[in-house]
XYZ file of C-alpha atoms in Angstrom:
433
model
C 32.608 102.981 252.227
C 33.403 103.732 248.580
C 32.195 101.694 245.622
C 35.709 100.937 244.335
C 35.232 97.197 244.976
C 32.200 97.273 242.641
C 33.794 99.521 240.022
C 36.828 97.201 239.791
C 34.611 94.232 238.840
C 31.618 95.725 237.025
C 31.259 97.882 233.939
C 28.789 100.799 234.187
C 26.276 98.875 232.043
C 26.746 95.457 233.698
C 23.750 93.157 234.188
C 23.914 91.886 237.769
C 21.964 89.084 239.430
C 22.429 88.970 243.211
C 21.984 85.773 245.197
C 19.916 87.397 247.964
C 19.496 85.321 251.118
C 18.270 88.251 253.181
C 21.172 87.875 255.642
C 23.599 90.634 256.599
C 26.104 90.062 253.801
C 23.735 89.943 250.827
C 21.623 92.783 252.278
C 24.701 95.014 252.420
C 25.699 94.061 248.869
C 22.188 94.697 247.534
C 22.082 98.112 249.231
C 25.470 98.982 247.720
C 24.312 97.934 244.259
C 21.137 100.009 244.604
C 23.181 103.018 245.775
C 25.759 102.616 243.006
C 22.982 102.255 240.438
C 21.968 105.840 241.195
C 25.420 106.887 239.953
C 25.426 104.358 237.081
C 21.929 104.536 235.540
C 22.765 101.888 232.895
C 23.588 99.276 235.553
C 20.949 96.525 235.724
C 20.287 94.707 239.010
C 17.865 91.942 239.928
C 17.779 89.470 242.828
C 17.155 85.740 243.237
C 16.251 84.220 246.608
C 16.789 80.453 246.960
C 14.149 78.766 249.141
C 15.719 75.521 250.428
C 12.750 74.544 252.580
C 15.136 73.386 255.332
C 13.935 75.815 258.015
C 10.425 76.398 259.395
C 11.181 80.096 258.800
C 11.969 79.656 255.094
C 8.658 81.133 253.926
C 9.011 84.240 256.103
C 12.588 84.728 254.829
C 11.328 84.662 251.247
C 8.637 87.203 252.125
C 11.236 89.454 253.780
C 13.442 89.362 250.667
C 10.535 90.197 248.372
C 9.545 93.131 250.608
C 13.094 94.553 250.732
C 13.423 94.314 246.959
C 10.020 95.919 246.455
C 11.042 98.759 248.785
C 14.276 99.318 246.821
C 12.565 98.750 243.442
C 14.654 95.721 242.515
C 13.042 92.760 240.666
C 13.195 89.632 242.837
C 12.248 86.018 242.213
C 12.055 83.127 244.694
C 13.600 79.831 243.532
C 12.461 76.683 245.352
C 14.957 73.802 245.418
C 15.072 70.256 246.761
C 18.135 69.395 248.850
C 19.341 65.774 248.834
C 21.876 65.351 251.640
C 22.307 61.572 251.305
C 25.613 61.774 249.402
C 27.384 64.996 250.376
C 25.888 66.137 253.684
C 23.438 68.959 254.233
C 25.871 71.906 253.855
C 27.437 70.745 250.590
C 24.122 69.530 249.164
C 22.390 72.844 249.903
C 25.265 74.797 248.364
C 25.228 72.656 245.212
C 21.437 72.918 244.831
C 21.627 76.682 245.373
C 24.286 77.337 242.732
C 22.643 75.016 240.233
C 19.339 76.877 240.583
C 21.014 80.302 240.383
C 23.058 79.607 237.259
C 20.062 78.034 235.518
C 18.173 81.321 235.918
C 20.851 83.554 234.383
C 20.087 85.203 231.051
C 22.786 85.780 228.380
C 25.215 88.480 229.481
C 24.239 88.403 233.164
C 26.757 88.059 236.024
C 26.023 86.206 239.264
C 27.043 88.127 242.396
C 27.366 86.466 245.814
C 28.199 88.170 249.098
C 30.995 86.112 250.677
C 33.397 88.295 252.666
C 36.911 88.177 254.156
C 35.946 86.054 257.183
C 34.114 83.582 254.921
C 37.337 83.288 252.914
C 39.295 82.505 256.082
C 36.769 79.828 257.084
C 36.976 78.279 253.600
C 40.779 78.117 253.835
C 40.656 76.450 257.272
C 38.097 73.913 256.012
C 40.409 73.138 253.079
C 43.286 72.593 255.539
C 41.053 70.266 257.557
C 40.403 68.204 254.398
C 44.112 68.072 253.525
C 43.581 70.008 250.283
C 46.380 70.997 247.925
C 47.009 74.466 246.434
C 43.773 74.409 244.401
C 41.676 73.861 247.525
C 43.751 76.274 249.603
C 43.153 78.962 246.963
C 39.661 79.034 248.547
C 37.183 81.346 246.761
C 38.268 83.520 243.822
C 36.862 87.027 243.615
C 36.068 86.339 239.944
C 35.528 83.053 238.106
C 34.065 81.965 234.797
C 31.229 79.425 234.950
C 30.163 78.448 231.447
C 29.223 81.675 229.680
C 28.714 83.636 232.894
C 30.919 85.419 235.430
C 30.573 84.643 239.127
C 31.727 87.678 241.144
C 32.304 88.120 244.894
C 32.665 91.907 245.381
C 32.841 91.788 249.216
C 35.681 89.278 249.468
C 38.192 91.871 250.718
C 35.831 93.298 253.369
C 35.475 91.908 256.898
C 32.217 91.074 258.629
C 32.972 93.903 261.066
C 33.055 96.372 258.162
C 29.739 95.007 256.833
C 28.134 95.314 260.271
C 29.308 98.933 260.516
C 27.864 99.693 257.055
C 24.548 98.059 257.968
C 24.339 100.066 261.202
C 25.164 103.328 259.388
C 22.396 102.768 256.830
C 19.944 101.190 259.319
C 19.538 98.035 257.281
C 17.280 95.156 258.333
C 18.316 91.563 257.765
C 17.360 88.055 258.856
C 19.372 85.629 260.984
C 19.340 81.965 259.986
C 18.905 80.019 263.231
C 21.130 77.238 261.843
C 24.079 79.663 262.004
C 24.096 79.093 265.782
C 24.467 75.308 265.401
C 28.161 74.510 265.927
C 27.633 70.933 264.718
C 28.185 72.408 261.270
C 31.904 72.814 260.578
C 31.699 76.372 259.275
C 29.668 77.528 262.284
C 32.149 75.858 264.645
C 34.977 77.830 263.053
C 32.963 81.068 263.018
C 31.845 80.877 266.657
C 34.598 79.038 268.515
C 37.850 79.182 266.547
C 38.112 82.409 264.539
C 37.295 84.773 267.459
C 40.119 83.150 269.459
C 42.579 83.424 266.544
C 41.652 87.041 265.884
C 42.016 87.955 269.551
C 45.619 86.764 269.379
C 46.270 87.866 265.772
C 43.823 90.633 264.714
C 44.820 90.422 261.054
C 44.527 86.634 260.820
C 41.678 86.702 258.251
C 43.523 89.155 255.992
C 46.737 87.103 256.194
C 44.772 83.930 255.368
C 43.265 85.650 252.344
C 46.769 86.568 251.111
C 47.834 82.908 251.450
C 44.756 81.829 249.503
C 45.513 84.395 246.782
C 49.109 83.134 246.491
C 47.864 79.547 246.144
C 45.471 80.784 243.476
C 48.329 82.408 241.567
C 50.303 79.145 241.709
C 47.345 77.228 240.329
C 46.808 79.777 237.560
C 50.448 79.506 236.572
C 50.209 75.707 236.459
C 47.031 75.998 234.357
C 48.920 78.113 231.827
C 52.016 75.883 231.781
C 50.066 72.615 231.395
C 47.262 73.787 229.080
C 49.005 72.947 225.801
C 50.071 69.458 226.894
C 46.622 68.656 228.294
C 45.031 69.826 225.050
C 47.297 67.484 223.060
C 46.307 64.501 225.225
C 42.537 65.193 225.149
C 40.313 64.424 222.142
C 37.093 66.120 221.005
C 34.985 63.805 223.185
C 37.015 64.772 226.260
C 38.772 61.408 226.659
C 42.393 61.432 227.858
C 45.264 59.535 226.200
C 47.019 58.388 229.366
C 50.228 56.382 228.460
C 52.417 59.545 228.334
C 51.331 60.318 231.925
C 52.950 57.087 233.134
C 56.373 58.346 232.020
C 56.045 61.597 234.025
C 56.778 62.434 237.634
C 53.909 61.799 240.020
C 53.535 65.545 240.645
C 53.122 66.368 236.944
C 50.819 63.385 236.333
C 48.572 64.392 239.244
C 48.504 68.025 238.101
C 47.357 66.991 234.606
C 44.764 64.549 235.970
C 43.298 67.225 238.271
C 42.928 69.661 235.392
C 41.429 67.036 233.081
C 38.870 66.006 235.725
C 37.994 69.673 236.330
C 37.441 70.143 232.572
C 35.021 67.196 232.617
C 33.009 68.731 235.445
C 34.308 66.580 238.283
C 35.165 67.736 241.800
C 38.800 68.049 242.880
C 40.064 64.502 243.629
C 42.157 63.689 246.685
C 45.786 62.605 246.409
C 44.722 59.065 247.342
C 42.115 59.080 244.555
C 44.765 60.169 242.023
C 47.051 57.336 243.117
C 44.171 54.890 242.692
C 43.565 56.188 239.162
C 47.197 55.388 238.351
C 47.433 52.033 240.150
C 43.962 50.564 239.601
C 42.973 52.036 236.235
C 45.961 53.131 234.159
C 48.267 50.316 235.329
C 45.747 47.456 235.397
C 46.282 44.569 233.001
C 45.610 45.230 229.326
C 42.501 43.047 229.022
C 40.840 44.473 232.154
C 37.841 46.776 232.233
C 38.677 48.879 235.310
C 36.498 51.626 236.756
C 36.392 53.950 239.770
C 33.319 55.739 241.109
C 33.382 59.440 242.031
C 29.973 60.529 243.390
C 27.786 60.953 240.279
C 30.629 60.050 237.891
C 32.576 56.964 236.871
C 36.149 56.868 235.554
C 36.815 54.132 232.980
C 39.607 53.035 230.668
C 39.408 51.755 227.108
C 42.187 51.393 224.537
C 44.693 53.668 226.281
C 42.156 56.401 226.945
C 40.441 57.516 230.155
C 36.711 58.354 230.083
C 34.950 60.526 232.682
C 31.308 59.440 232.545
C 28.006 60.160 234.218
C 26.923 57.192 236.311
C 24.038 55.371 234.586
C 21.719 52.561 235.529
C 22.112 49.349 233.545
C 19.675 48.894 230.649
C 20.583 45.272 229.983
C 17.142 44.024 231.120
C 15.189 46.863 229.484
C 12.859 46.067 226.568
C 10.490 48.206 224.456
C 8.012 47.350 221.723
C 7.763 49.680 218.725
C 4.088 49.296 217.833
C 3.748 52.083 215.260
C 6.681 53.090 213.067
C 4.903 56.270 212.067
C 5.481 57.451 215.631
C 8.830 58.207 217.264
C 9.901 55.693 219.908
C 11.325 57.436 222.981
C 14.260 55.632 224.591
C 14.983 55.491 228.349
C 17.755 57.329 230.219
C 17.653 60.368 227.895
C 19.112 58.324 225.039
C 16.933 60.087 222.481
C 14.395 58.592 220.058
C 14.144 56.117 217.208
C 12.621 57.291 213.936
C 11.547 55.179 210.960
C 12.498 56.386 207.477
C 10.484 54.502 204.812
C 12.435 56.118 201.949
C 15.666 54.160 202.592
C 15.552 50.393 202.094
C 18.151 49.140 204.567
C 16.073 46.807 206.745
C 13.502 44.253 205.643
C 9.948 44.794 206.835
C 8.807 42.529 209.685
C 6.409 39.721 208.792
C 2.876 39.686 210.176
C 3.871 37.469 213.111
C 6.972 39.518 213.991
C 6.899 42.427 216.469
C 9.589 45.124 216.543
C 11.344 45.088 219.897
C 14.159 47.278 221.193
C 16.650 45.891 223.708
C 20.051 46.934 224.981
C 21.879 43.638 225.191
C 22.829 40.886 222.750
C 24.670 37.592 223.016
C 25.626 34.982 220.484
C 27.164 34.715 217.019
C 26.167 37.070 214.193
C 26.829 37.756 210.527
C 26.867 41.465 209.722
C 26.099 42.959 206.349
C 29.308 43.916 204.559
C 31.536 41.604 206.621
C 32.780 38.165 205.657
C 32.033 35.420 208.166
C 30.395 35.615 211.544
C 31.632 36.808 214.912
C 30.688 36.647 218.570
C 28.929 39.890 219.494
C 31.722 40.750 221.959
C 34.273 40.523 219.121
C 32.049 42.626 216.861
C 31.841 45.381 219.456
C 35.630 45.268 219.844
C 36.161 45.504 216.082
C 33.758 48.446 215.941
C 35.692 50.172 218.752
C 32.684 50.479 221.086
C 33.712 50.612 224.780
C 32.046 47.964 226.993
C 29.963 50.448 229.048
C 28.495 51.972 225.865
C 27.324 48.637 224.492
C 24.374 48.394 226.884
C 23.281 51.939 225.984
C 22.925 51.286 222.245
C 19.379 50.423 221.109
C 19.237 47.060 219.328
C 16.259 46.319 217.080
C 14.882 42.785 217.159
C 12.080 41.109 215.222
C 10.784 38.796 217.963
C 14.036 37.126 219.106
C 16.060 37.852 215.946
C 18.627 40.679 216.076
C 18.103 42.969 213.070
C 20.352 45.978 213.596
C 22.004 48.563 215.821
C 20.782 51.785 214.133
C 23.600 53.611 212.422
C 26.156 50.962 213.461
C 25.406 47.598 211.834
C 22.748 45.451 210.107
C 22.640 41.649 210.407
C 22.131 39.336 207.419
C 18.779 38.349 208.951
C 17.678 41.976 208.959
C 18.870 43.108 205.531
C 16.333 44.379 202.995
C 15.931 42.649 199.649
C 14.471 43.688 196.282
C 14.618 47.390 197.254
C 11.743 46.929 199.699
C 12.437 48.039 203.244
C 12.976 50.873 205.698
C 15.643 52.532 207.808
C 15.795 52.972 211.594
C 17.415 56.269 212.639
C 18.689 56.885 216.163
C 18.354 60.572 217.077
C 20.524 60.941 220.163
C 19.846 63.575 222.820
C 22.271 66.493 222.706
């Protein structure tokens, strides 16, 4: 086997990080990288082994990987992860935890290499068909993709498992077998053990033909990306919110294509066709004074003033309360909202009296007069005039003296909180980046 599949993806001085499970596929890829490194002395290779803790053999697998890497003089590190299968199921949850851990460990300029092969690609396509996926899902796994500032490469994607087994036998490689691979309750194992052998007996080139179909779907999606990029950019602002009214004048196909790409840009998973219809019917087309929302796993889709927002799901802070005992110290806010800092050099707020404590809450009700505005307003009207979406209002720290609302730092000051005679202080909200 030549190294053309590596040379086509990697420069001679590439910095490679292999996701090394210790199974057949990643063992073959690591051996190929080690062998190619002898011809390309500037190539850098290291390995990461993800320890999921799901098997009683997980510790021995980690030891095996460390020993192989030591034998081949490749740096290797074991990453321990926690897998939460309550939302997505064990397979998807383990995959997500694995990739998150791997990408977090990458240094600037490093590429992540994984060892999926031709038969894996076929299984991925069949699973996408089972889910009723569109062209993006049927494109299966790309051989090369950009993830943030890093490349994710799959050099073995055009090689069959049979070819990898032959290579391993030729070079007398040792690898581990995950006992869960024999459990056909998992969809991928069911396809691998019961379905694909039958298909390949009838059609020996079924996996290769499936890979061509996936590649054609990928080309279609890439073309759509290029054709829709300019329009999507025009509809999206710097905060990533989407101006949706123009979508309602388009065909359903074009509207769905733009929504899919916008959601992908925001970090969401590919929505189903039914979910896209719900976005149109229940969010974009709901009455003007409504506050509609849809939940998507860890995200929430909301609408405000003709814009769609893709947001991380957050717990309500409406009942949360803090006391700021010492203004010389920063006050840390919950839910990664940052900190409050007191600046004594700017006289914006009056000092509290001796019998007033400084409290921070995240909800207000009632009628208020704001500094710089004539007359008073209900707090709901004030938020509307300030253009603050409803879900953000309970994530803004409000400073009270006892039960009296003083200010929302950086947003407004009430008449009751205003400084007089140039004596006072300023509360500064330093938000987490």
